[in-house]
Amino acid sequence: MTEVLDFKPAVTQAQDVLTIRDLKAYYVNDMFGVRREVRAVDGISLTVRRNEVYGIAGESSSGKTSLIKTLAGAIRPPMRVVDGSVNFSFGDTHIDVYAEPEKMKAARWQNLSYIMQGSMSVLNPVRRIKHAFNDFAFRHMGLDRRAFRQRVESHLQKLGLDPNVLEAFPHQLSGGMRQRVTIALATVCEPEFIIADEPTTALDVLVQQDVLGLLKEVQARLGSSVVFVTHDMSVHAAITDRLAIMYAGRLAEEGPTQAMFDNPQHPYTAHLIASLPRIGDVSTRKSLAGKPPSLANPPSGCRFHPRCPIAIDRCSKEVPEMLPSAIGGRVACFRAGEVAVK
Amino acid sequence: MSKLLELDHVTKLYPVGGLFSRQSIKAVNDVSFSLDADKPEIFAIVGESGSGKSTMAKMMLGNEVPNSGRLVFDGTDISTIRNRSQREAFMARVQPVFQNPFEAFNPLTRVDAYLFGTAHRFAGANNQAEKERVCDEALQRVGLSMAEIKGRFSHELSGGQLQRVAVARALIPSPKLIVADEPVSMVDASLRMSIVNLFRSLRDELKVSIIYITHDLATAYYISDRVIIMQKGVVIESGDARAVLDNPTHPYSIALKNAVLPPDPRAASAAIRLRSAAAAG
Ligand SMILES: Nc1ncnc2c1ncn2[C@@H]1O[C@H](COP(=O)(O)OP(=O)(O)OP(=O)(O)O)[C@@H](O)[C@H]1O
Ligand SMILES: Nc1ncnc2c1ncn2[C@@H]1O[C@H](COP(=O)(O)OP(=O)(O)OP(=O)(O)O)[C@@H](O)[C@H]1O
Ligand code: SF4
Ligand SMILES: [Mg+2]
Ligand SMILES: [Mg+2]
């Protein structure tokens, strides 16, 4: 298993900060007397290293949010981890997330921050923004009040926000301003591990560049790790070092971002890259035929087979394993490398 | 020619700073445009985060009142809509898709309750079977189904699913105008195309006009008839969507167009580095 996961370049002594092994996390519901399992994370193994931005892409409802909730230890019923493990290593601290929940709780404030999808909705509506900073960031930063305020203000400015927003209530800010506030909250104390779920959906492209630049800067300064989830492939192009493609609760492919764009090995990756919209293009782009599969009743064999343009008989019967790919990553496809993007 | 929607020198102020501050900002500053009643169109509003796009949407829906200027829908000044029956009649013809679906749905209410409520009030669905049929039809158009949604709360759906439910809900009353504030921000490129293509067929087949607020210049270009570009409450550029986006003339519009991330890692990461370096001075 290790040699499959291990293809790191020899230049850096990369350390694994996060190791996920054969993780399965299901939503288990009893609805109308029927037990229903949504297998949103279904056998995923991956590692995230120190000093890298690790991207997770995939279509709507493929399980991206479910996966990162599970790795952040932020799950609640009806979600259940049914198999596998999640381990963090922060320096000398090693945490087995689902074996040692108390240890994880402590780490969540010390080492890890998690920007949830749509998190601008979690800001307390009756409190001014500055209180959120005082509550969440102040005690982790070891600064006096004045220095803290200065740090927060300059951080906000890098995100194109006027320091006046600190005095505002959440409803007085636009959607994109609120989204930037939550990014500022999660990054101002420069955590070792940042998890961001669709953090730039409400931003214009100029501000989006500022936000990505700031994340990259915070990450690079401390050599931290970022797990960045978005459906937007051009954002992955801009910021991630390695990229994982999720399809129906599983990984389809993972590898160095540039190589995946240049030479995708999995037909679904090739589709995602080819379908990137370009301004000035008015031709009707082909959507992928068919609907995203149901995770309560996923297709047999390779889950992509009903929509795959190059599927063969075997694909509906056997599950392709994640194996080393020709571009220094891993891929789960019987015909890996047989598609070229054009 | 009669107008479906007309904005006539609309300005909206908000107080800034503390409760007792006299300062205010012009969230929307003297905006005028109109949509013709017999020429349905997709009208895109793009621009800076915080430039007043959602504020304008709220005024079109009668949820905010302008400080000056008028918004007229099909001959009626929107600010005069007061009582419940006027409001219902208005909502049957003008439907919203709100910006952040995580905020738009109450976490304690099942998502289908919103759909059933809309089907009952605006589509005359009186029994459960009829409601489910009407809702399923709308959900199918956005790639979902009643079976996937039934009984679920908003936190039990993915971001893109929830956003599509919001779009489906707006379709149920068969409105004349849909005011869609970032309706596809959380869906992937493939689904995004199918939803904007849905907008296009609503326009062409059902004569629905759509206000399409978006940060996605590629789809704005692809489906819109006209576009306005906003910055700090002001419309800085407007006109035929393709003409404006092909050849923007205002410095902000040009910067915006040039900032669209290229779909290639080398070029895209270079763009980010360049902008950070410029900001650092
Ligand atoms: N509490 C829950 N109970 C049952 N099913 C759930 C629950 N939460 C999420 N799901 C389902 O799990 C699947 C995966 O959802 P998830 O939020 O992980 O997708 P995603 O990849 O993040 O999608 P998006 O890009 O749209 O946000 C979806 O089908 C969703 O409906
Ligand atoms: N209720 C309010 N009270 C005070 N100020 C407000 C209120 N609503 C909006 N504003 C301010 O009005 C301006 C415009 O906000 P608006 O939400 O219309 O922007 P937007 O163009 O939709 O931005 P985004 O793209 O980020 O959603 C912002 O400066 C915002 O802070
Ligand atoms: S395994 Fe078969 S169905 Fe799956 S992606 Fe590869 S070729 Fe397509
Ligand atoms: Mg999600
Ligand atoms: Mg807005």
XYZ file of C-alpha atoms in Angstrom, chain B residues 63-281:
219
model
C -37.956 43.122 -0.067
C -36.139 46.455 0.110
C -37.438 49.907 -0.771
C -35.283 52.411 -2.668
C -34.429 55.754 -1.054
C -35.122 57.417 -4.358
C -36.244 56.360 -7.812
C -38.877 53.822 -8.748
C -39.099 50.148 -9.630
C -42.130 49.311 -11.726
C -43.254 45.782 -12.530
C -45.835 45.481 -15.297
C -47.239 48.927 -14.580
C -47.263 48.639 -10.784
C -44.805 50.491 -8.573
C -43.327 47.635 -6.522
C -43.185 49.766 -3.373
C -46.995 50.109 -3.391
C -47.489 46.366 -3.004
C -48.623 46.091 0.581
C -51.359 43.710 1.507
C -51.184 39.964 1.365
C -53.251 39.390 -1.730
C -51.313 41.950 -3.768
C -48.113 40.347 -2.563
C -49.307 36.850 -3.545
C -50.320 38.055 -6.992
C -46.903 39.660 -7.399
C -45.038 36.549 -6.223
C -46.975 34.397 -8.662
C -45.315 36.370 -11.435
C -41.905 37.265 -9.983
C -39.865 34.531 -8.331
C -36.524 34.715 -6.528
C -33.527 32.408 -6.311
C -31.568 33.712 -3.336
C -27.795 33.962 -3.264
C -26.745 31.464 -0.624
C -28.997 28.410 -0.419
C -27.601 27.599 3.029
C -29.102 30.862 4.248
C -32.254 30.723 2.157
C -33.596 27.509 3.667
C -34.502 27.398 7.327
C -32.502 24.526 8.842
C -35.505 23.396 10.895
C -37.921 23.105 7.987
C -37.847 20.192 5.604
C -36.823 21.295 2.146
C -39.856 19.667 0.510
C -42.154 21.808 2.665
C -40.962 24.869 0.725
C -41.669 23.138 -2.542
C -45.103 21.876 -1.476
C -45.999 25.303 -0.107
C -45.089 26.937 -3.405
C -46.970 24.274 -5.392
C -50.041 24.837 -3.231
C -50.046 28.623 -3.245
C -48.945 29.309 -6.796
C -49.606 26.224 -8.888
C -53.023 25.288 -7.526
C -51.876 21.892 -6.298
C -54.421 20.851 -3.708
C -53.695 17.290 -2.744
C -50.467 15.565 -1.852
C -50.230 13.564 -5.067
C -50.686 16.688 -7.148
C -48.104 18.602 -5.110
C -45.565 15.822 -5.516
C -46.203 15.639 -9.233
C -45.743 19.399 -9.713
C -42.593 19.450 -7.574
C -41.092 16.384 -9.189
C -41.563 17.925 -12.594
C -39.667 21.049 -11.505
C -36.941 19.012 -9.798
C -36.424 16.857 -12.885
C -35.628 19.980 -14.866
C -32.606 20.643 -12.641
C -31.421 17.033 -12.558
C -33.061 16.063 -9.257
C -36.200 14.182 -8.301
C -38.804 14.144 -5.558
C -37.470 10.780 -4.441
C -34.048 12.303 -3.690
C -35.431 15.296 -1.827
C -38.422 13.985 0.059
C -38.239 14.330 3.817
C -34.771 15.881 3.810
C -33.523 18.928 5.680
C -31.212 21.443 4.040
C -28.127 20.146 5.858
C -28.814 16.706 4.449
C -28.271 17.842 0.888
C -25.055 18.808 -0.838
C -24.465 22.466 -1.729
C -25.177 21.932 -5.390
C -28.307 19.896 -4.673
C -29.671 22.607 -2.399
C -28.961 25.304 -4.931
C -30.802 23.325 -7.599
C -33.771 22.869 -5.276
C -33.880 26.668 -4.996
C -33.961 26.994 -8.777
C -36.631 24.285 -9.071
C -38.805 26.038 -6.483
C -38.757 29.236 -8.512
C -40.009 27.368 -11.588
C -43.153 26.012 -9.910
C -45.368 29.127 -10.184
C -44.545 29.565 -13.913
C -43.461 33.163 -13.266
C -42.915 35.859 -15.888
C -39.699 37.026 -14.252
C -37.094 35.101 -12.293
C -34.605 37.093 -10.241
C -31.740 34.655 -9.828
C -28.929 35.779 -7.527
C -25.891 33.548 -8.153
C -28.059 30.525 -8.967
C -25.229 28.259 -10.160
C -22.292 29.229 -7.948
C -22.188 25.817 -6.256
C -22.617 23.508 -9.201
C -19.986 21.996 -11.436
C -19.383 23.041 -15.027
C -21.486 20.282 -16.509
C -24.598 20.856 -14.379
C -24.049 24.598 -14.684
C -24.415 24.312 -18.439
C -27.609 22.335 -18.098
C -29.102 24.946 -15.767
C -28.201 27.915 -17.945
C -29.546 25.990 -20.922
C -32.741 25.558 -18.913
C -32.873 29.352 -18.475
C -32.488 29.733 -22.185
C -35.353 27.363 -22.936
C -37.545 29.123 -20.342
C -36.905 32.326 -22.223
C -37.470 30.878 -25.680
C -40.347 28.524 -24.990
C -42.196 29.987 -22.025
C -41.308 33.665 -22.585
C -39.829 34.048 -19.116
C -37.396 36.896 -18.506
C -34.467 36.228 -16.211
C -32.300 38.559 -14.185
C -29.098 36.543 -13.949
C -26.720 37.789 -11.273
C -23.400 36.010 -11.536
C -19.649 36.117 -11.101
C -19.264 33.633 -13.920
C -18.467 35.681 -17.018
C -18.344 32.596 -19.223
C -22.003 31.677 -18.682
C -23.034 35.346 -18.686
C -21.495 35.566 -22.123
C -22.987 32.289 -23.208
C -26.659 32.900 -22.375
C -27.285 36.598 -21.782
C -28.858 39.054 -24.154
C -27.730 42.117 -22.251
C -25.337 42.722 -19.383
C -24.601 45.477 -16.894
C -21.326 45.630 -14.993
C -21.401 47.168 -11.517
C -18.815 48.614 -9.202
C -19.534 50.367 -5.907
C -23.245 50.754 -6.602
C -22.786 52.251 -10.047
C -23.419 50.699 -13.451
C -20.096 51.325 -15.146
C -20.830 49.589 -18.409
C -23.891 48.125 -20.110
C -25.146 46.825 -23.415
C -25.344 43.769 -25.597
C -23.729 40.972 -23.567
C -21.426 39.677 -26.252
C -20.358 43.138 -27.396
C -19.610 44.330 -23.854
C -17.767 41.194 -22.802
C -15.831 40.923 -26.044
C -14.701 44.530 -25.859
C -15.072 46.010 -22.404
C -14.057 49.661 -22.236
C -14.198 50.651 -18.553
C -10.915 49.895 -16.715
C -12.715 47.813 -14.093
C -14.533 45.726 -16.704
C -11.263 45.144 -18.505
C -9.536 44.119 -15.267
C -12.427 41.801 -14.442
C -12.334 40.086 -17.792
C -8.570 39.674 -17.618
C -8.815 38.173 -14.145
C -10.839 35.167 -15.263
C -8.580 32.278 -14.295
C -7.102 30.465 -17.266
C -7.838 26.728 -17.265
C -4.180 25.779 -17.038
C -2.149 25.330 -13.834
C 0.982 27.145 -15.027
C -0.861 30.209 -16.278
C -3.386 30.277 -13.422
C -0.855 30.052 -10.604
C 1.269 32.683 -12.337
C -1.777 34.986 -12.395
C -2.248 34.580 -8.640
C 1.434 35.234 -7.921
C 1.411 38.306 -10.100
C -1.593 39.790 -8.367
C -0.197 39.064 -4.880
C 3.099 40.684 -5.856
C 1.292 43.746 -7.184
C -0.728 44.035 -3.958
C 2.404 43.736 -1.842
C 3.785 46.665 -3.845
